[in-house]
């Protein structure tokens, strides 16, 4: 297990190199001179050149890239072109806000999705099953910013129960979390439904019924617990999706998170901030996925084979029916 | 849940959406600067939604002149003079009177009852410090580019030197970025670097309280304001930052904020008549126009007949209607309708769309319609419909038009424009006074070094006329010179005037006093109930 964790942590190196190389290449190919951006329209050519020298922008791109990577190793993600502050000091305070929203969104998505999945499985092939499918697919299909605006319209503008913008109070977190969470409902619903249907057809469920267990007990005590394993495994993936969704939603709700920071930085062509934000998100995602994988192995040792070896060949075969 | 219950829930949801939509009906539209200033005070806070967060709060110290920065700074620091936004008249502020010593030096007499944020009185040395700071930290932008020096003649008299003769430079001193601060205040704030983020300085109606990065900036009323009759009404002003215009508007509708600033005019009609909000639509101090490239590398637009054909083919009424969401009109001059230099340069007949006339001119020019013309859009990406109308108009005359939308950073950076080839470019120019920087597109120096639009062409005669116009001390003569310049533009068909750029804002129904400062920026200090 320790070897596996070290191996996964070492994977961060190619991930950081990959992400940074892609963004650095985009930065190099995109028109726009950061020196002029910092100094403004009226700066003289001499001042622009001096600033380019100061920032090292006159060096070959490959030299700039490895200088940047060297800085990251020492925790230096560069300085924001816009404010002149270290990027890391601007991102870290925002990381907590984004984390709260992401985790809340995952919780809402999983809770609603699992409930709908159970309902769908229990009422399979009925109109309830179809309705659940339509509702969950609706939230997956409609762009998140549209859902955000509709939720603002209902809960802030018409009902006045939640704020339309900002996170001055804890209420401010609800709509952003719900918006991002609802987008993942379909995923959880689908996984829960198929997993529940599979488990409900298992022999031990039939045995439980034969022993006179109530349907509620069978559903929630015997079936659900086993059906939850694939659902729980998908949480890691959904955290990644939710962070992606947060980039747009934080902007709509005016929330000072990493997502809004990156979006603002993109529109301002503030490369160090974009690069720093993207790298930190990549690192966070990798670590979260590692934590999720490791915790599932601890919860269900059977998963050790599939997760740690990366293969399902050694997984115990199910007994033939 | 029974099917009936599901149906009932669905209907309830539909009704909720309907209620939200029904809020938008017909009603009034206000202009900026309509309400008189208020003299009362309250302990309430007003929340103002801005589209983005400023990166600094002191223009001169930071070397920046961002819109949001100026809006906040204007509340914190008073300027020497101010301008009546309705008449354009220069008014006293920290300076009670002024006198031109020569073409480039102006002597100001300061009020003797102004208290700075640290409790010390305003003195001439504060103005000297501010001008010197502008020269040191903002030498390349409007904040510092036109000063040469400032000398304290005595405790309440100061003489400021300017780089060029231009009477309207005094109007520029009313801009929010020229707020007067004292050296002691900057030192107390922790020096220039710190003062940029912690601007507890100046003598404005409000004092800086806190800045929660990414979230809000809070100002509090200056209860020791030198003009007790014009204190801020609200105890605190809280700025929040929401990029999305629809979300800013909904924050007002929900009561979370009281003002949504910088709404695209194209969204204004959505809120016209909404009984929950006031819609304010106002001009932005600049006219938009379509410039024709006449530079060395220009293509078809180098031929005046092609330029005139394009001008005839365009439906200016439709373009202005789309560009201002039906709230503005086409413009017939380089200058806005409210400018003292405005002349109605075109008759209605000259402005009418004339497709046949355009076709005849193109035939005379031997125009080759196999090569589409390239139209570059700078900083007006939210007005795509305008360019679609232009495209359709020109298609009627047999001109294919490609639309190239360039993003703002590339616009600011400018290199792309020096190298890129465009036939037409649609931009707005600031024209609300005779500033030295006006008509930038017609100065050879700019064309050679940093040209971000315009015709890429000028003549020494035109440049001389523009310089004369800017420096003319006699207002009546200046009007004549403006007319002569405009005639040159018209005769050579240098560009086509389109419309006066408009912006919109929403305020809660009970909020009054939406006023603007230079360039249509929000004056956040005049709101009241």
mmCIF file of C-alpha atoms in Angstrom, chain B residues 116-423:
data_model
loop_
_atom_site.group_PDB
_atom_site.id
_atom_site.type_symbol
_atom_site.label_atom_id
_atom_site.label_comp_id
_atom_site.label_asym_id
_atom_site.label_seq_id
_atom_site.Cartn_x
_atom_site.Cartn_y
_atom_site.Cartn_z
ATOM 1 C CA UNK B 116 -7.681 65.053 5.011
ATOM 2 C CA UNK B 117 -8.275 61.538 6.342
ATOM 3 C CA UNK B 118 -5.630 61.973 9.057
ATOM 4 C CA UNK B 119 -7.243 65.151 10.354
ATOM 5 C CA UNK B 120 -4.672 67.533 8.897
ATOM 6 C CA UNK B 121 -5.803 70.428 6.692
ATOM 7 C CA UNK B 122 -5.397 70.332 2.916
ATOM 8 C CA UNK B 123 -2.387 72.426 1.860
ATOM 9 C CA UNK B 124 -0.644 73.233 -1.420
ATOM 10 C CA UNK B 125 2.114 70.718 -0.633
ATOM 11 C CA UNK B 126 -0.476 67.920 -0.872
ATOM 12 C CA UNK B 127 -1.202 68.901 -4.470
ATOM 13 C CA UNK B 128 2.535 69.095 -5.159
ATOM 14 C CA UNK B 129 2.998 65.597 -3.680
ATOM 15 C CA UNK B 130 0.111 64.206 -5.766
ATOM 16 C CA UNK B 131 1.463 65.673 -9.015
ATOM 17 C CA UNK B 132 4.978 64.445 -8.234
ATOM 18 C CA UNK B 133 3.617 60.982 -7.457
ATOM 19 C CA UNK B 134 1.814 61.024 -10.816
ATOM 20 C CA UNK B 135 5.047 61.972 -12.569
ATOM 21 C CA UNK B 136 6.954 59.226 -10.751
ATOM 22 C CA UNK B 137 4.475 56.327 -10.742
ATOM 23 C CA UNK B 138 2.167 57.059 -13.689
ATOM 24 C CA UNK B 139 4.377 58.786 -16.263
ATOM 25 C CA UNK B 140 2.876 56.896 -19.197
ATOM 26 C CA UNK B 141 -0.849 57.163 -18.679
ATOM 27 C CA UNK B 142 -3.351 60.010 -18.439
ATOM 28 C CA UNK B 143 -2.627 60.418 -14.711
ATOM 29 C CA UNK B 144 0.913 61.641 -15.215
ATOM 30 C CA UNK B 145 1.570 62.111 -18.913
ATOM 31 C CA UNK B 146 0.504 65.757 -19.111
ATOM 32 C CA UNK B 147 2.162 67.236 -16.000
ATOM 33 C CA UNK B 148 5.558 68.867 -15.934
ATOM 34 C CA UNK B 149 5.637 70.129 -12.356
ATOM 35 C CA UNK B 150 3.701 71.536 -9.417
ATOM 36 C CA UNK B 151 4.968 74.362 -7.234
ATOM 37 C CA UNK B 152 3.452 75.557 -3.951
ATOM 38 C CA UNK B 153 3.259 79.343 -4.083
ATOM 39 C CA UNK B 154 2.003 79.545 -0.515
ATOM 40 C CA UNK B 155 0.006 77.336 1.849
ATOM 41 C CA UNK B 156 -3.166 77.538 -0.237
ATOM 42 C CA UNK B 157 -1.924 78.411 -3.715
ATOM 43 C CA UNK B 158 -0.308 75.987 -6.128
ATOM 44 C CA UNK B 159 0.797 76.280 -9.756
ATOM 45 C CA UNK B 160 0.644 73.219 -11.980
ATOM 46 C CA UNK B 161 2.624 72.977 -15.202
ATOM 47 C CA UNK B 162 1.348 70.992 -18.193
ATOM 48 C CA UNK B 163 3.247 69.509 -21.110
ATOM 49 C CA UNK B 164 1.098 71.161 -23.733
ATOM 50 C CA UNK B 165 -1.320 74.023 -24.188
ATOM 51 C CA UNK B 166 -4.794 72.556 -23.859
ATOM 52 C CA UNK B 167 -7.482 74.464 -21.902
ATOM 53 C CA UNK B 168 -9.507 71.298 -21.323
ATOM 54 C CA UNK B 169 -6.670 69.745 -19.348
ATOM 55 C CA UNK B 170 -8.428 71.359 -16.388
ATOM 56 C CA UNK B 171 -11.477 69.182 -17.104
ATOM 57 C CA UNK B 172 -9.171 66.183 -17.027
ATOM 58 C CA UNK B 173 -8.217 67.147 -13.468
ATOM 59 C CA UNK B 174 -11.806 66.357 -12.459
ATOM 60 C CA UNK B 175 -11.273 62.674 -13.283
ATOM 61 C CA UNK B 176 -11.348 60.293 -10.334
ATOM 62 C CA UNK B 177 -7.724 59.262 -10.829
ATOM 63 C CA UNK B 178 -6.546 62.804 -9.993
ATOM 64 C CA UNK B 179 -7.658 62.632 -6.345
ATOM 65 C CA UNK B 180 -5.456 64.695 -4.010
ATOM 66 C CA UNK B 181 -3.627 62.873 -1.207
ATOM 67 C CA UNK B 182 -0.957 63.970 1.238
ATOM 68 C CA UNK B 183 2.487 62.483 1.685
ATOM 69 C CA UNK B 184 1.798 61.899 5.382
ATOM 70 C CA UNK B 185 -1.280 59.833 4.554
ATOM 71 C CA UNK B 186 0.659 57.666 2.110
ATOM 72 C CA UNK B 187 3.428 57.191 4.656
ATOM 73 C CA UNK B 188 0.892 56.305 7.354
ATOM 74 C CA UNK B 189 -0.708 53.771 5.007
ATOM 75 C CA UNK B 190 2.670 52.041 4.750
ATOM 76 C CA UNK B 191 4.154 53.712 1.680
ATOM 77 C CA UNK B 192 3.065 53.778 -1.943
ATOM 78 C CA UNK B 193 2.930 49.985 -2.401
ATOM 79 C CA UNK B 194 0.739 49.552 0.658
ATOM 80 C CA UNK B 195 -1.407 52.615 -0.027
ATOM 81 C CA UNK B 196 -2.483 51.092 -3.335
ATOM 82 C CA UNK B 197 -4.347 48.392 -1.395
ATOM 83 C CA UNK B 198 -5.070 50.332 1.772
ATOM 84 C CA UNK B 199 -5.990 53.824 0.616
ATOM 85 C CA UNK B 200 -6.912 55.494 3.889
ATOM 86 C CA UNK B 201 -6.237 58.873 2.364
ATOM 87 C CA UNK B 202 -7.844 61.834 0.679
ATOM 88 C CA UNK B 203 -10.668 64.144 1.613
ATOM 89 C CA UNK B 204 -13.600 62.466 -0.158
ATOM 90 C CA UNK B 205 -17.138 61.777 1.006
ATOM 91 C CA UNK B 206 -16.152 58.251 2.036
ATOM 92 C CA UNK B 207 -13.196 56.599 3.777
ATOM 93 C CA UNK B 208 -11.718 53.227 2.950
ATOM 94 C CA UNK B 209 -12.756 50.564 5.472
ATOM 95 C CA UNK B 210 -11.843 47.071 4.201
ATOM 96 C CA UNK B 211 -11.112 44.995 1.145
ATOM 97 C CA UNK B 212 -11.942 41.286 1.243
ATOM 98 C CA UNK B 213 -10.079 40.117 -1.830
ATOM 99 C CA UNK B 214 -12.373 38.503 -4.373
ATOM 100 C CA UNK B 215 -15.452 39.330 -2.360
ATOM 101 C CA UNK B 216 -16.063 42.952 -1.447
ATOM 102 C CA UNK B 217 -14.691 46.439 -0.831
ATOM 103 C CA UNK B 218 -16.342 48.478 1.913
ATOM 104 C CA UNK B 219 -16.203 52.261 2.326
ATOM 105 C CA UNK B 220 -17.642 54.225 5.229
ATOM 106 C CA UNK B 221 -19.043 57.729 5.246
ATOM 107 C CA UNK B 222 -16.632 60.539 6.094
ATOM 108 C CA UNK B 223 -18.583 62.356 8.778
ATOM 109 C CA UNK B 224 -15.978 65.135 8.741
ATOM 110 C CA UNK B 225 -16.493 65.845 5.069
ATOM 111 C CA UNK B 226 -15.631 69.452 4.260
ATOM 112 C CA UNK B 227 -18.970 70.061 2.615
ATOM 113 C CA UNK B 228 -21.534 69.050 5.286
ATOM 114 C CA UNK B 229 -24.444 69.739 2.933
ATOM 115 C CA UNK B 230 -23.247 67.043 0.560
ATOM 116 C CA UNK B 231 -22.209 64.180 2.814
ATOM 117 C CA UNK B 232 -22.826 60.667 1.588
ATOM 118 C CA UNK B 233 -26.367 59.484 2.362
ATOM 119 C CA UNK B 234 -25.482 55.872 3.080
ATOM 120 C CA UNK B 235 -23.279 55.062 6.058
ATOM 121 C CA UNK B 236 -21.428 52.405 4.091
ATOM 122 C CA UNK B 237 -20.924 51.534 0.465
ATOM 123 C CA UNK B 238 -20.211 47.903 -0.217
ATOM 124 C CA UNK B 239 -18.958 46.870 -3.646
ATOM 125 C CA UNK B 240 -19.390 43.247 -4.684
ATOM 126 C CA UNK B 241 -18.032 41.653 -7.844
ATOM 127 C CA UNK B 242 -20.188 39.570 -10.152
ATOM 128 C CA UNK B 243 -18.923 39.107 -13.683
ATOM 129 C CA UNK B 244 -22.189 37.843 -15.111
ATOM 130 C CA UNK B 245 -24.530 40.723 -15.983
ATOM 131 C CA UNK B 246 -27.701 38.642 -15.572
ATOM 132 C CA UNK B 247 -26.568 37.561 -12.107
ATOM 133 C CA UNK B 248 -25.815 41.189 -11.186
ATOM 134 C CA UNK B 249 -29.328 42.126 -12.256
ATOM 135 C CA UNK B 250 -30.899 39.287 -10.307
ATOM 136 C CA UNK B 251 -29.025 40.356 -7.201
ATOM 137 C CA UNK B 252 -30.894 43.673 -7.437
ATOM 138 C CA UNK B 253 -34.203 41.965 -8.114
ATOM 139 C CA UNK B 254 -33.676 39.742 -5.086
ATOM 140 C CA UNK B 255 -32.707 42.655 -2.825
ATOM 141 C CA UNK B 256 -29.153 41.389 -2.237
ATOM 142 C CA UNK B 257 -27.774 44.498 -3.865
ATOM 143 C CA UNK B 258 -29.244 47.869 -4.749
ATOM 144 C CA UNK B 259 -27.257 48.703 -7.875
ATOM 145 C CA UNK B 260 -26.136 46.614 -10.841
ATOM 146 C CA UNK B 261 -23.538 48.643 -12.690
ATOM 147 C CA UNK B 262 -22.222 48.211 -16.235
ATOM 148 C CA UNK B 263 -25.066 46.247 -17.779
ATOM 149 C CA UNK B 264 -24.789 45.756 -21.551
ATOM 150 C CA UNK B 265 -27.278 48.045 -23.259
ATOM 151 C CA UNK B 266 -28.486 45.017 -25.212
ATOM 152 C CA UNK B 267 -29.860 43.637 -21.921
ATOM 153 C CA UNK B 268 -31.609 46.871 -21.012
ATOM 154 C CA UNK B 269 -34.822 46.134 -22.869
ATOM 155 C CA UNK B 270 -35.223 43.009 -20.731
ATOM 156 C CA UNK B 271 -35.635 45.193 -17.665
ATOM 157 C CA UNK B 272 -37.491 48.076 -19.278
ATOM 158 C CA UNK B 273 -40.643 48.576 -17.256
ATOM 159 C CA UNK B 274 -39.798 46.099 -14.539
ATOM 160 C CA UNK B 275 -41.632 47.531 -11.530
ATOM 161 C CA UNK B 276 -38.984 46.217 -9.114
ATOM 162 C CA UNK B 277 -36.075 48.204 -10.555
ATOM 163 C CA UNK B 278 -35.111 51.509 -12.153
ATOM 164 C CA UNK B 279 -33.439 51.139 -15.505
ATOM 165 C CA UNK B 280 -30.815 53.773 -16.223
ATOM 166 C CA UNK B 281 -29.507 54.083 -19.761
ATOM 167 C CA UNK B 282 -26.865 56.679 -20.474
ATOM 168 C CA UNK B 283 -24.249 57.631 -23.019
ATOM 169 C CA UNK B 284 -20.650 56.761 -22.297
ATOM 170 C CA UNK B 285 -18.872 59.885 -23.522
ATOM 171 C CA UNK B 286 -17.866 58.347 -26.809
ATOM 172 C CA UNK B 287 -19.227 57.931 -30.291
ATOM 173 C CA UNK B 288 -18.664 54.740 -32.212
ATOM 174 C CA UNK B 289 -17.566 54.788 -35.810
ATOM 175 C CA UNK B 290 -16.488 52.633 -38.657
ATOM 176 C CA UNK B 291 -12.992 53.575 -39.794
ATOM 177 C CA UNK B 292 -11.730 52.762 -43.270
ATOM 178 C CA UNK B 293 -8.125 51.661 -43.606
ATOM 179 C CA UNK B 294 -6.287 54.071 -45.887
ATOM 180 C CA UNK B 295 -2.783 53.089 -44.800
ATOM 181 C CA UNK B 296 0.134 51.874 -46.905
ATOM 182 C CA UNK B 297 -1.070 48.290 -46.914
ATOM 183 C CA UNK B 298 -4.756 49.095 -47.326
ATOM 184 C CA UNK B 299 -6.801 47.273 -49.934
ATOM 185 C CA UNK B 300 -10.038 48.366 -51.533
ATOM 186 C CA UNK B 301 -10.832 50.958 -48.847
ATOM 187 C CA UNK B 302 -7.932 53.104 -50.056
ATOM 188 C CA UNK B 303 -10.262 54.167 -52.870
ATOM 189 C CA UNK B 304 -12.598 56.952 -51.736
ATOM 190 C CA UNK B 305 -15.349 55.644 -54.014
ATOM 191 C CA UNK B 306 -15.337 52.301 -52.200
ATOM 192 C CA UNK B 307 -15.486 54.106 -48.843
ATOM 193 C CA UNK B 308 -18.362 56.263 -50.026
ATOM 194 C CA UNK B 309 -20.133 53.185 -51.411
ATOM 195 C CA UNK B 310 -19.897 51.471 -48.012
ATOM 196 C CA UNK B 311 -21.189 54.629 -46.341
ATOM 197 C CA UNK B 312 -24.170 54.724 -48.704
ATOM 198 C CA UNK B 313 -24.921 51.014 -48.300
ATOM 199 C CA UNK B 314 -25.149 51.159 -44.521
ATOM 200 C CA UNK B 315 -28.529 51.628 -42.850
ATOM 201 C CA UNK B 316 -27.401 53.921 -40.017
ATOM 202 C CA UNK B 317 -30.819 54.093 -38.449
ATOM 203 C CA UNK B 318 -30.989 50.317 -38.120
ATOM 204 C CA UNK B 319 -27.383 50.124 -36.896
ATOM 205 C CA UNK B 320 -28.027 52.738 -34.200
ATOM 206 C CA UNK B 321 -31.276 51.027 -33.229
ATOM 207 C CA UNK B 322 -29.538 47.705 -32.713
ATOM 208 C CA UNK B 323 -26.409 49.216 -31.141
ATOM 209 C CA UNK B 324 -28.357 51.147 -28.520
ATOM 210 C CA UNK B 325 -31.246 48.708 -28.031
ATOM 211 C CA UNK B 326 -33.562 51.347 -29.446
ATOM 212 C CA UNK B 327 -32.632 53.881 -26.742
ATOM 213 C CA UNK B 328 -30.226 56.007 -28.752
ATOM 214 C CA UNK B 329 -30.011 57.483 -32.190
ATOM 215 C CA UNK B 330 -27.506 57.613 -34.991
ATOM 216 C CA UNK B 331 -24.870 60.350 -34.762
ATOM 217 C CA UNK B 332 -23.983 62.753 -37.535
ATOM 218 C CA UNK B 333 -20.746 64.118 -36.143
ATOM 219 C CA UNK B 334 -17.393 63.128 -34.729
ATOM 220 C CA UNK B 335 -18.598 64.733 -31.496
ATOM 221 C CA UNK B 336 -21.553 63.555 -29.373
ATOM 222 C CA UNK B 337 -24.821 65.443 -29.733
ATOM 223 C CA UNK B 338 -24.372 67.108 -26.322
ATOM 224 C CA UNK B 339 -20.841 68.366 -27.135
ATOM 225 C CA UNK B 340 -20.345 72.122 -27.736
ATOM 226 C CA UNK B 341 -18.418 71.127 -30.877
ATOM 227 C CA UNK B 342 -21.266 69.112 -32.358
ATOM 228 C CA UNK B 343 -22.348 69.991 -35.884
ATOM 229 C CA UNK B 344 -25.012 68.194 -37.826
ATOM 230 C CA UNK B 345 -22.697 67.259 -40.671
ATOM 231 C CA UNK B 346 -25.191 65.214 -42.688
ATOM 232 C CA UNK B 347 -28.698 65.762 -43.956
ATOM 233 C CA UNK B 348 -31.269 63.034 -43.537
ATOM 234 C CA UNK B 349 -31.024 62.442 -47.272
ATOM 235 C CA UNK B 350 -27.250 61.937 -47.077
ATOM 236 C CA UNK B 351 -27.681 59.444 -44.260
ATOM 237 C CA UNK B 352 -30.404 57.427 -45.947
ATOM 238 C CA UNK B 353 -29.429 54.012 -47.202
ATOM 239 C CA UNK B 354 -28.795 54.104 -50.956
ATOM 240 C CA UNK B 355 -27.961 50.681 -52.322
ATOM 241 C CA UNK B 356 -28.170 51.698 -55.975
ATOM 242 C CA UNK B 357 -25.877 54.667 -55.327
ATOM 243 C CA UNK B 358 -23.443 52.338 -53.572
ATOM 244 C CA UNK B 359 -23.477 49.900 -56.487
ATOM 245 C CA UNK B 360 -22.809 52.725 -58.962
ATOM 246 C CA UNK B 361 -19.817 53.948 -56.936
ATOM 247 C CA UNK B 362 -18.430 50.416 -56.688
ATOM 248 C CA UNK B 363 -18.772 50.017 -60.453
ATOM 249 C CA UNK B 364 -16.924 53.309 -60.974
ATOM 250 C CA UNK B 365 -14.169 52.132 -58.623
ATOM 251 C CA UNK B 366 -13.896 48.800 -60.441
ATOM 252 C CA UNK B 367 -14.434 47.049 -57.110
ATOM 253 C CA UNK B 368 -13.504 43.351 -57.182
ATOM 254 C CA UNK B 369 -16.180 41.548 -55.161
ATOM 255 C CA UNK B 370 -14.296 38.257 -55.102
ATOM 256 C CA UNK B 371 -12.212 39.388 -52.098
ATOM 257 C CA UNK B 372 -14.298 39.906 -48.946
ATOM 258 C CA UNK B 373 -13.592 42.978 -46.826
ATOM 259 C CA UNK B 374 -12.330 42.314 -43.313
ATOM 260 C CA UNK B 375 -14.091 44.098 -40.437
ATOM 261 C CA UNK B 376 -12.274 44.042 -37.093
ATOM 262 C CA UNK B 377 -14.239 44.529 -33.889
ATOM 263 C CA UNK B 378 -12.451 45.924 -30.858
ATOM 264 C CA UNK B 379 -13.941 45.899 -27.389
ATOM 265 C CA UNK B 380 -17.572 45.739 -28.554
ATOM 266 C CA UNK B 381 -18.029 41.997 -28.634
ATOM 267 C CA UNK B 382 -21.399 42.267 -26.921
ATOM 268 C CA UNK B 383 -22.822 44.125 -29.905
ATOM 269 C CA UNK B 384 -22.542 41.373 -32.499
ATOM 270 C CA UNK B 385 -25.964 42.184 -33.922
ATOM 271 C CA UNK B 386 -24.680 45.572 -35.090
ATOM 272 C CA UNK B 387 -22.066 43.892 -37.233
ATOM 273 C CA UNK B 388 -24.556 41.412 -38.602
ATOM 274 C CA UNK B 389 -26.660 44.372 -39.780
ATOM 275 C CA UNK B 390 -23.583 45.909 -41.421
ATOM 276 C CA UNK B 391 -22.813 42.591 -43.086
ATOM 277 C CA UNK B 392 -26.366 42.330 -44.435
ATOM 278 C CA UNK B 393 -26.347 45.982 -45.630
ATOM 279 C CA UNK B 394 -23.111 45.557 -47.540
ATOM 280 C CA UNK B 395 -24.247 42.251 -49.014
ATOM 281 C CA UNK B 396 -27.144 44.152 -50.625
ATOM 282 C CA UNK B 397 -24.595 46.295 -52.454
ATOM 283 C CA UNK B 398 -22.523 43.255 -53.442
ATOM 284 C CA UNK B 399 -19.800 43.564 -50.785
ATOM 285 C CA UNK B 400 -18.881 40.479 -48.814
ATOM 286 C CA UNK B 401 -17.868 41.310 -45.263
ATOM 287 C CA UNK B 402 -15.958 39.051 -42.895
ATOM 288 C CA UNK B 403 -16.330 39.888 -39.193
ATOM 289 C CA UNK B 404 -13.262 39.399 -36.991
ATOM 290 C CA UNK B 405 -13.842 39.786 -33.276
ATOM 291 C CA UNK B 406 -10.604 40.439 -31.415
ATOM 292 C CA UNK B 407 -10.463 39.958 -27.673
ATOM 293 C CA UNK B 408 -9.719 42.854 -25.340
ATOM 294 C CA UNK B 409 -6.228 41.802 -24.183
ATOM 295 C CA UNK B 410 -5.119 41.602 -27.795
ATOM 296 C CA UNK B 411 -6.705 45.023 -28.282
ATOM 297 C CA UNK B 412 -4.782 46.452 -25.350
ATOM 298 C CA UNK B 413 -1.582 44.804 -26.381
ATOM 299 C CA UNK B 414 -1.937 46.164 -29.873
ATOM 300 C CA UNK B 415 0.783 44.225 -31.625
ATOM 301 C CA UNK B 416 -1.800 42.228 -33.514
ATOM 302 C CA UNK B 417 -3.179 45.426 -34.972
ATOM 303 C CA UNK B 418 0.165 46.747 -36.064
ATOM 304 C CA UNK B 419 0.719 43.566 -38.042
ATOM 305 C CA UNK B 420 -2.830 42.610 -38.888
ATOM 306 C CA UNK B 421 -4.532 43.832 -42.000
ATOM 307 C CA UNK B 422 -8.083 45.083 -41.711
ATOM 308 C CA UNK B 423 -10.228 46.975 -44.148
#
